XYZ file of C-alpha atoms in Angstrom:
666
model
C 113.200 -56.255 78.331
C 112.485 -55.423 75.122
C 108.486 -55.277 76.291
C 109.375 -53.344 79.260
C 111.899 -50.896 77.937
C 109.101 -50.096 75.362
C 106.905 -49.309 78.664
C 109.388 -47.303 80.180
C 109.672 -45.123 76.479
C 105.971 -45.324 76.295
C 106.094 -43.489 79.869
C 108.623 -41.006 79.461
C 107.077 -39.504 76.152
C 103.464 -39.539 77.604
C 105.260 -36.676 81.119
C 107.082 -35.062 78.810
C 104.185 -34.269 76.529
C 102.355 -34.360 79.389
C 105.082 -31.011 80.503
C 105.044 -28.994 77.878
C 100.860 -29.016 77.574
C 102.174 -27.898 81.043
C 103.850 -25.089 79.901
C 101.922 -24.161 76.944
C 99.126 -23.377 79.546
C 101.305 -21.601 82.174
C 102.724 -19.055 79.267
C 99.256 -18.743 77.993
C 98.796 -18.044 81.483
C 101.406 -15.712 81.141
C 100.233 -13.592 77.890
C 96.309 -13.605 80.156
C 97.590 -11.942 82.695
C 99.886 -9.288 81.923
C 96.661 -8.143 78.972
C 94.288 -8.449 81.726
C 96.583 -6.094 84.211
C 95.452 -2.041 82.907
C 92.312 -3.319 83.221
C 92.737 -4.224 86.845
C 93.659 -0.701 87.012
C 91.590 0.698 85.392
C 88.750 -0.752 87.256
C 90.444 -0.521 90.397
C 90.590 3.906 89.531
C 86.813 3.716 89.353
C 86.178 1.588 92.093
C 86.235 5.159 94.027
C 83.943 6.704 92.148
C 81.486 4.019 91.550
C 81.407 3.559 95.313
C 80.761 6.983 95.634
C 77.445 7.128 93.279
C 76.454 3.721 95.054
C 76.543 5.479 98.509
C 73.184 7.052 98.158
C 71.627 3.933 96.797
C 73.541 2.450 100.123
C 71.814 4.995 102.570
C 69.005 4.659 104.775
C 65.872 5.723 101.842
C 64.487 8.681 104.406
C 67.319 10.386 104.004
C 68.661 10.469 100.627
C 64.358 11.855 100.308
C 64.845 14.913 102.580
C 68.273 16.306 101.249
C 66.342 16.295 97.623
C 65.055 19.803 98.494
C 67.983 21.239 100.163
C 70.425 20.588 97.075
C 67.357 23.294 95.278
C 67.152 25.582 97.563
C 70.985 25.491 96.849
C 70.970 25.577 93.267
C 68.497 27.843 92.815
C 70.614 30.848 93.639
C 73.949 29.531 92.415
C 72.516 28.679 89.259
C 71.392 32.550 89.223
C 74.609 33.935 89.898
C 75.145 31.665 86.987
C 73.215 33.630 84.452
C 74.654 36.715 85.786
C 78.493 35.710 84.549
C 77.416 34.410 81.426
C 75.557 38.304 81.007
C 78.896 40.328 81.979
C 81.064 38.297 79.406
C 78.688 39.041 77.042
C 79.091 43.209 77.749
C 83.348 42.408 77.251
C 82.319 43.354 73.652
C 80.244 47.160 73.019
C 83.028 48.230 76.269
C 86.510 47.039 75.007
C 85.521 47.426 71.777
C 88.127 50.692 70.467
C 86.956 54.706 69.894
C 83.480 52.971 72.530
C 83.927 55.902 74.433
C 84.450 58.423 71.467
C 82.468 60.210 69.886
C 78.431 60.916 69.959
C 78.150 57.426 71.303
C 79.714 57.873 75.055
C 75.748 58.005 76.176
C 75.478 54.712 75.491
C 79.228 53.844 76.743
C 78.110 54.486 79.727
C 75.063 52.666 79.559
C 76.814 49.042 79.153
C 79.401 50.446 81.678
C 76.337 50.843 84.064
C 74.962 47.037 82.914
C 78.020 46.006 84.479
C 78.052 48.715 87.141
C 74.430 46.360 88.915
C 75.647 43.615 87.546
C 78.971 43.942 89.949
C 76.947 44.692 92.396
C 74.655 41.906 91.889
C 77.803 39.519 92.251
C 79.026 40.753 95.056
C 75.185 40.836 96.895
C 74.400 37.151 96.054
C 77.670 35.276 95.249
C 78.977 34.575 98.655
C 75.413 33.694 99.682
C 74.814 31.210 97.345
C 77.906 29.386 97.474
C 77.102 29.260 101.004
C 73.765 27.435 100.552
C 76.568 25.307 98.557
C 78.766 24.836 101.448
C 75.812 23.837 103.782
C 74.263 21.801 100.896
C 78.092 20.181 101.624
C 78.251 19.553 105.392
C 74.536 18.804 105.208
C 75.905 15.615 102.408
C 79.204 14.930 104.718
C 77.343 15.003 107.516
C 75.150 12.031 106.448
C 78.095 10.457 105.085
C 76.005 10.978 101.952
C 78.628 10.999 99.584
C 82.187 10.964 98.996
C 84.386 12.950 102.107
C 86.770 13.461 99.825
C 85.008 14.421 96.547
C 82.773 16.706 99.436
C 86.609 18.304 100.459
C 87.283 19.225 97.402
C 83.997 21.326 96.744
C 84.454 22.771 100.268
C 88.021 24.525 99.802
C 86.394 25.813 95.793
C 83.377 27.240 97.823
C 85.371 28.314 100.606
C 86.875 30.143 97.241
C 83.706 32.094 95.614
C 82.512 33.356 99.707
C 85.383 35.494 100.178
C 85.636 36.738 97.040
C 88.400 39.001 96.278
C 86.751 41.972 93.888
C 88.381 40.642 90.556
C 84.324 39.116 89.419
C 84.487 40.034 86.004
C 87.931 39.631 84.627
C 88.206 43.473 85.281
C 86.425 43.995 82.961
C 85.518 47.191 84.477
C 88.957 48.492 85.878
C 89.444 48.004 81.635
C 86.724 50.584 80.374
C 87.043 52.752 83.149
C 90.886 52.642 81.907
C 89.343 53.537 78.266
C 87.572 56.184 79.636
C 89.983 57.805 81.906
C 92.276 58.040 78.382
C 89.139 59.424 76.829
C 89.330 62.599 79.909
C 92.359 63.075 78.913
C 92.214 62.907 75.285
C 89.041 65.409 76.135
C 91.816 68.053 77.845
C 93.741 68.129 75.792
C 92.107 68.740 72.563
C 90.919 71.555 73.978
C 94.237 73.155 75.695
C 94.912 76.024 73.485
C 96.354 78.507 75.114
C 93.841 82.100 75.974
C 95.619 85.736 74.398
C 95.061 89.084 76.299
C 92.918 90.263 74.002
C 93.880 94.059 72.494
C 91.439 96.675 73.763
C 88.181 97.003 73.182
C 88.343 93.590 71.099
C 85.142 91.163 71.947
C 84.558 88.861 74.580
C 86.142 86.028 73.005
C 84.303 82.648 72.723
C 84.462 79.519 74.789
C 87.723 77.954 74.377
C 85.587 74.619 75.448
C 82.687 73.434 73.407
C 79.527 72.711 75.925
C 79.638 69.623 74.295
C 82.925 68.481 74.896
C 82.388 69.992 78.645
C 79.953 68.158 79.022
C 81.776 64.069 78.346
C 84.073 66.413 80.607
C 81.673 66.075 83.621
C 79.758 62.858 82.761
C 82.761 60.481 82.295
C 84.015 62.764 85.749
C 80.919 61.192 87.448
C 81.642 57.475 86.481
C 85.579 57.121 87.488
C 84.477 59.693 90.725
C 81.583 56.867 91.780
C 83.890 53.641 91.299
C 87.065 55.733 93.497
C 89.352 57.785 91.324
C 88.057 61.056 91.200
C 91.605 62.132 92.587
C 92.754 60.687 88.927
C 90.666 62.936 87.550
C 91.179 65.767 89.890
C 94.691 65.128 88.610
C 94.881 64.851 84.955
C 92.090 67.708 85.151
C 95.133 70.214 87.072
C 98.209 68.824 84.645
C 95.956 69.871 82.221
C 94.484 73.004 82.921
C 97.914 74.284 84.746
C 99.869 73.588 81.054
C 97.215 76.039 79.491
C 97.348 79.117 82.263
C 100.973 78.570 81.840
C 101.301 79.006 78.301
C 98.615 82.029 78.095
C 100.541 83.747 81.024
C 103.935 83.214 78.861
C 102.908 85.027 76.152
C 101.904 87.453 78.057
C 106.025 87.995 78.990
C 105.883 88.377 83.182
C 109.723 88.537 83.884
C 108.873 91.703 85.997
C 107.407 90.873 88.556
C 110.255 87.856 89.276
C 112.269 91.438 89.953
C 110.514 94.884 90.925
C 113.076 97.859 90.982
C 113.408 99.273 94.153
C 112.430 103.028 93.079
C 109.122 104.270 93.289
C 110.204 106.339 90.060
C 111.379 103.121 88.067
C 108.498 101.072 88.828
C 105.590 102.774 86.910
C 105.851 101.392 83.641
C 106.022 97.564 84.988
C 103.027 98.684 87.080
C 101.221 99.405 84.648
C 101.638 95.911 82.802
C 101.370 94.709 86.145
C 97.126 96.385 86.429
C 96.308 95.296 83.381
C 98.326 92.357 83.320
C 95.893 91.193 86.660
C 92.524 92.516 85.167
C 93.101 89.632 82.220
C 94.091 86.981 84.519
C 92.114 87.122 87.270
C 88.273 88.287 85.079
C 89.606 86.497 81.592
C 91.420 83.715 82.673
C 90.697 82.723 86.000
C 86.973 82.850 85.421
C 87.297 80.978 82.775
C 89.271 78.692 84.203
C 86.157 78.632 87.384
C 83.039 78.251 84.532
C 84.647 75.221 83.914
C 85.726 74.304 86.361
C 82.163 74.183 88.127
C 81.160 72.772 85.155
C 83.438 69.525 85.060
C 83.132 68.679 88.249
C 79.412 69.493 88.439
C 77.890 68.219 92.146
C 82.119 67.182 93.675
C 82.334 71.331 95.026
C 85.506 70.376 96.689
C 87.041 68.377 93.902
C 86.542 71.645 91.966
C 87.881 74.118 94.638
C 91.154 71.605 94.136
C 91.450 72.528 90.627
C 90.766 75.647 90.547
C 93.375 76.595 93.559
C 96.025 74.472 92.077
C 95.393 76.241 88.152
C 94.570 80.306 90.511
C 98.734 78.691 91.496
C 99.671 77.962 88.200
C 98.205 81.504 87.306
C 100.871 83.564 89.570
C 98.582 84.913 91.209
C 100.584 84.582 93.928
C 103.346 85.994 92.346
C 101.254 89.437 91.023
C 100.756 90.452 95.266
C 104.385 89.426 95.101
C 105.065 92.614 92.993
C 102.695 94.602 94.515
C 104.120 94.070 98.429
C 107.967 95.301 96.863
C 104.962 98.359 95.576
C 104.631 98.547 99.245
C 107.875 97.516 100.478
C 109.816 100.697 98.000
C 111.929 103.024 98.929
C 110.563 105.766 100.724
C 109.206 108.733 98.416
C 106.496 110.778 97.610
C 105.747 109.196 93.493
C 105.219 105.986 96.059
C 102.477 107.005 97.367
C 101.002 107.212 93.865
C 102.709 104.271 92.859
C 100.148 102.885 96.266
C 97.160 104.284 94.825
C 97.752 102.705 91.464
C 98.216 99.217 93.287
C 94.736 100.019 95.807
C 92.807 100.833 92.663
C 93.580 97.553 91.001
C 92.944 95.382 93.862
C 89.883 97.476 94.860
C 88.826 96.923 91.187
C 88.967 93.686 91.151
C 87.954 93.188 95.358
C 84.484 91.352 94.040
C 85.894 89.378 91.410
C 88.886 88.390 94.227
C 85.744 87.581 97.007
C 84.284 85.156 93.941
C 86.718 83.457 92.836
C 89.244 82.614 95.788
C 86.887 82.422 98.415
C 86.971 79.215 99.682
C 89.421 77.759 101.799
C 92.048 75.382 98.906
C 92.485 79.698 98.045
C 93.208 80.241 102.330
C 96.625 81.692 101.490
C 95.737 84.739 98.278
C 92.893 86.016 100.392
C 95.655 86.191 103.107
C 98.328 87.619 101.109
C 95.582 89.948 99.653
C 94.556 91.395 103.019
C 98.399 91.939 104.316
C 98.638 94.117 101.271
C 95.708 95.732 101.360
C 96.407 97.291 105.037
C 99.329 98.058 104.108
C 98.856 99.804 101.107
C 96.510 101.665 103.078
C 98.552 102.587 106.159
C 101.765 103.230 103.658
C 99.534 105.690 101.080
C 98.307 107.431 104.478
C 101.839 107.320 106.060
C 103.226 109.777 103.371
C 99.857 112.120 102.589
C 99.832 113.587 106.425
C 104.462 114.102 105.701
C 104.340 116.033 102.801
C 102.318 118.309 104.410
C 105.739 118.157 107.376
C 108.056 117.709 103.959
C 107.200 121.423 102.838
C 107.553 123.381 105.507
C 110.576 121.400 106.655
C 111.958 123.109 102.866
C 111.784 126.427 103.948
C 115.377 126.179 106.169
C 116.815 125.456 102.551
C 118.801 127.696 100.472
C 116.298 129.169 96.947
C 117.646 128.733 93.566
C 121.088 130.727 92.770
C 119.619 131.551 89.492
C 116.663 133.273 90.538
C 114.141 129.882 89.165
C 111.202 127.912 90.237
C 112.332 125.918 92.944
C 111.749 122.334 91.820
C 109.532 121.350 95.375
C 106.971 123.989 93.674
C 107.410 122.657 90.319
C 106.732 119.000 91.703
C 104.097 120.191 94.475
C 101.844 121.970 92.028
C 101.724 119.187 89.647
C 102.255 116.593 92.339
C 98.772 118.138 94.244
C 97.093 118.690 90.524
C 97.336 114.898 90.540
C 96.063 113.749 93.827
C 93.220 115.792 93.066
C 92.477 114.377 89.375
C 89.830 112.024 88.650
C 93.303 109.489 88.924
C 93.922 109.632 91.815
C 91.334 111.854 93.816
C 89.374 108.972 94.930
C 91.336 105.908 95.389
C 92.885 109.232 97.607
C 89.408 109.685 99.570
C 88.600 106.039 99.847
C 92.419 104.987 101.329
C 91.650 107.635 103.724
C 87.913 106.724 104.339
C 89.123 103.145 104.771
C 92.214 103.782 107.222
C 89.267 106.501 109.212
C 87.528 103.713 109.864
C 89.991 100.996 111.731
C 90.155 104.524 113.945
C 86.980 104.515 114.227
C 87.090 108.294 113.016
C 85.551 109.843 109.959
C 86.870 111.208 107.266
C 85.403 112.787 103.675
C 86.230 114.545 100.549
C 85.945 118.043 101.846
C 88.852 116.925 104.386
C 90.712 115.652 101.262
C 90.514 118.640 99.464
C 92.047 121.249 102.951
C 94.433 118.150 103.194
C 95.775 119.414 99.755
C 94.849 123.139 100.099
C 97.259 123.144 103.546
C 100.202 121.564 102.025
C 99.966 124.125 98.686
C 99.290 127.373 101.375
C 102.516 125.794 103.104
C 104.182 125.865 100.046
C 103.195 129.982 99.516
C 104.775 130.978 103.263
C 108.105 129.267 102.126
C 108.165 132.011 99.458
C 108.436 134.982 101.422
C 111.923 133.207 103.412
C 113.440 131.878 99.941
C 113.268 135.663 98.975
C 115.040 136.864 101.829
C 117.407 134.301 101.999
C 119.201 136.579 98.680
C 121.843 139.105 99.251
C 120.419 141.169 96.008
C 116.630 142.018 95.921
C 117.129 142.762 92.162
C 117.737 138.562 91.722
C 114.772 137.646 94.425
C 112.474 140.210 92.954
C 113.166 137.809 89.794
C 112.727 134.703 91.622
C 108.996 135.935 92.881
C 108.663 136.728 90.025
C 109.435 132.890 88.278
C 107.504 131.516 90.890
C 104.125 133.099 91.078
C 103.683 133.179 87.148
C 104.355 129.664 87.933
C 101.806 129.295 90.064
C 99.095 130.400 87.860
C 100.184 129.757 85.020
C 100.042 126.103 86.468
C 97.135 125.989 88.370
C 94.663 128.137 86.414
C 92.257 125.215 84.600
C 93.280 122.900 86.737
C 91.494 120.723 89.353
C 93.563 122.732 92.001
C 93.279 125.989 90.867
C 89.419 125.661 90.555
C 89.325 124.759 93.963
C 91.589 127.556 95.441
C 89.673 130.223 93.116
C 90.055 132.568 90.653
C 90.444 135.508 93.277
C 93.529 134.017 94.597
C 95.076 132.876 91.110
C 94.603 136.530 89.918
C 96.489 137.211 93.821
C 99.581 135.590 92.135
C 99.079 137.867 87.984
C 99.495 140.808 90.067
C 102.320 139.630 92.200
C 103.846 138.262 88.697
C 103.638 141.958 88.103
C 104.294 143.511 90.791
C 107.669 141.914 90.845
C 108.128 142.185 87.349
C 108.126 146.406 87.123
C 110.112 145.857 90.712
C 113.376 143.597 88.752
C 113.142 146.093 85.643
C 113.274 149.532 87.776
C 115.337 148.158 90.551
C 118.069 146.783 87.989
C 118.181 148.023 84.311
C 115.829 150.934 85.348
C 118.623 152.472 86.842
C 121.604 151.978 83.464
C 119.156 154.920 82.236
C 119.766 157.714 83.483
C 123.997 157.601 83.035
C 123.330 158.457 79.538
C 121.386 161.809 80.812
C 122.000 165.288 78.202
C 123.219 167.413 81.656
C 126.093 169.237 81.406
C 126.266 168.802 76.703
C 125.619 172.258 75.543
C 127.340 172.021 71.962
C 128.354 175.837 71.444
C 132.159 176.809 69.975
C 134.129 176.750 73.408
C 131.525 173.742 75.088
C 132.034 170.964 72.822
C 135.750 169.604 74.376
C 134.305 169.594 78.033
C 130.947 168.112 76.199
C 133.112 165.349 74.021
C 134.587 164.217 78.609
C 131.826 163.677 79.233
C 129.807 161.678 77.373
C 133.376 159.570 77.104
C 132.836 159.293 81.546
C 128.767 158.407 80.778
C 129.894 156.315 77.616
C 132.460 154.418 80.382
C 130.257 154.419 82.803
C 127.142 152.593 81.543
C 129.427 150.474 79.637
C 130.868 149.616 82.784
C 127.533 149.117 84.408
C 126.081 147.289 81.260
C 128.988 144.471 81.632
C 128.237 144.264 84.765
C 124.673 144.222 85.026
C 124.569 141.503 81.149
C 126.865 139.525 83.503
C 125.695 139.088 86.520
C 122.163 138.484 85.113
C 123.599 136.454 82.404
C 123.274 133.519 84.906
C 119.518 134.249 85.672
C 116.710 132.222 84.015
C 113.179 132.881 82.842
C 111.609 129.583 82.865
C 108.405 130.173 81.548
C 108.947 131.274 77.479
C 105.790 133.958 77.505
C 107.407 135.723 81.351
C 110.642 135.493 78.906
C 109.960 137.256 76.502
C 108.105 139.726 77.986
C 110.360 140.413 80.503
C 113.794 141.144 77.834
C 110.998 142.603 75.970
C 110.714 145.683 78.646
C 114.911 145.177 79.222
C 114.381 146.175 75.658
C 112.454 149.218 76.076
C 114.156 150.148 78.841
C 117.862 150.540 77.817
C 117.977 150.335 73.813
C 116.077 153.690 72.668
C 117.832 155.804 75.272
C 121.061 154.016 74.276
C 119.667 154.528 70.560
C 119.541 158.551 70.838
C 122.058 158.653 73.109
C 124.110 157.365 70.012
C 122.146 158.838 67.605
C 123.163 162.272 68.997
C 126.396 162.691 71.132
C 127.513 159.668 69.094
C 129.170 162.078 66.478
C 131.641 163.684 69.604
C 133.046 160.132 69.748
C 133.918 159.405 66.238
C 135.343 161.824 65.139
C 138.496 160.992 66.765
C 138.594 157.469 66.233
C 138.491 155.464 68.801
C 135.273 154.338 68.559
C 135.248 150.873 69.716
C 136.986 152.237 73.055
C 134.033 154.215 73.847
C 130.705 153.030 72.246
C 130.908 148.815 72.895
C 127.879 147.314 71.503
C 125.428 148.764 68.595
C 122.368 149.003 69.168
C 121.345 145.762 66.722
C 124.408 143.509 68.848
C 122.942 145.138 72.501
C 119.202 144.519 70.958
C 120.279 140.864 70.384
C 122.432 140.451 73.529
C 119.095 141.184 75.814
C 116.566 139.709 73.738
C 118.796 135.774 74.550
C 119.063 136.355 78.148
C 117.296 134.359 81.710
C 117.478 131.502 78.834
C 117.109 127.873 80.794
C 119.749 125.743 81.695
C 120.232 121.778 82.958
C 120.150 122.149 86.549
C 121.431 120.073 88.714
C 118.201 117.783 90.942
C 120.719 118.137 94.356
C 120.689 122.168 93.743
C 118.633 121.792 97.176
C 119.764 119.767 100.124
C 118.401 119.024 103.823
C 120.227 118.084 106.787
C 117.551 117.339 109.461
C 118.455 115.439 112.922
C 115.607 113.379 112.376
C 116.309 110.357 109.610
C 113.143 109.539 108.717
C 112.813 113.281 107.992
C 115.482 113.484 106.458
C 115.160 110.378 104.606
C 111.820 111.559 103.434
C 112.778 115.399 101.935
C 115.318 112.922 100.146
C 112.319 111.049 98.533
C 110.563 114.981 97.776
C 113.737 116.047 96.055
C 114.750 113.557 93.799
C 110.511 113.006 93.143
C 110.519 116.584 92.260
C 113.807 116.476 89.572
C 111.429 114.070 87.762
C 109.264 116.463 86.823
C 110.273 117.807 83.667
């Protein structure tokens, strides 16, 4: 029993040891498996690559040998493309360096930019081709199962992107460089943006406002930007910069008068003088310099140059100047308007060649059109007024003459007006206007015809004299009127253009008429008073003294009454010319005063004895002489002293304008 129990216990102990050893082995195996797991995963991940690497080894030897040349031919162009990509990256530092496009190094900068453009052209032409060759190899390898399909699929997607590039082959380097050039273009324009001042008369011509070196740089930059599709942006920048310069130049001139011109031809005079000077400055100095600058900067880009200059011209307000000229043409009808029309035409005609040169392109079509329309309006309006002048003068014959016997304002106006028309300022212009107008009607016109037309106006005015003189109820006033008017003709036409044309004989006739009517005036007026102081019946002896005294009293009384009447009447009459007035007064004094003095010396004592001298001797000799010497002084007259009524509203309007013009002549 004891032995059996010992044997069972020994068996159990052995089994326990066996189980414990198994558990230990299992535990050790578990730990080993835990440590081997990651390694197995790595092996599992590496297996496809290993399989792909081993695949060519498994491929038939002939196919592998045939694939080699194909791969070499595809890799060669790809390597060249990669080399150009590396060169592009090497251009980044000089192109993006601060201030690289400034200063004298601009040509060097542009040379580097040219290398970049050449590289981009190479890449654009070869990158897709190289990618296609590589894609063909991928397809070749796939068809023959010479490479892993997944690898080939990923490579195919990459190659598809290379075969259709989005244009950013240089990583945006060209765009950045062009931005730098554009900024330099704007800077150069801004640095030379000083306005042009209008020079004083006789001043030297100012030097070019933009130095030649800056112009050259602008042109070089523009060429590169235009070659890269940025011409429109350059045009916009140029228009903005130069337009601002032109606007600033005009701002200093004070052109407010262009916006609200007067409607009266007389009032337009001062503004029109400024208009002519300002227009000449704008066209010949400001826009001419802008045209030259535009041509130099844009070079061969002529369409862009034309568009830029047209915009600059618009900024210069050329159309505003033309609209002001149109306002002159549309002003109220007035003989003075003829001079204004001629002045506008003359200013435009002097600038005709400049206009044709500056505004001849399609971009300035509106300026051309408005200029042609304005010139036609000026010519038609000037000819119409000129041809109506003689009609207006003839219509004045039916108007009453001045009530004070002075020179009619119409005479004063026409004499000065015709002298101006035949003067150096207006005669050639009027002749040219009439010649152009006649040519439109296929007719001929010459200077002699102009002179004859003006002479006919003067002769029509002369014909008015007799009609006007007969309108006076008082013959003495009629003589005074004729004396004044003929003398005015002589004095104001002598040594003038019109006087030279009329001739000395014609002028002397007017001088002789003046002398004739002066003598008639003295004889019929003051000459009639001297006989009132006659000595008939005045015999001074003792028995006849009382009778003589009564005769002296009666004759002095009659003389005083006639003198008062004559003096009062003629106190309202005038002689505008100072020399003629002094001569006439002297003649009046010589006609009256000596007789009056002698009469008082001889017969005054008869009246003085009664102690009531003032009743009969109302004037002292000196007092009478002073009174007579102060006669005929001119006084301001209202311009509406002559009025006209006519059934034709057109003529009536024109005549009203003629009177208004005449009243403006001082």
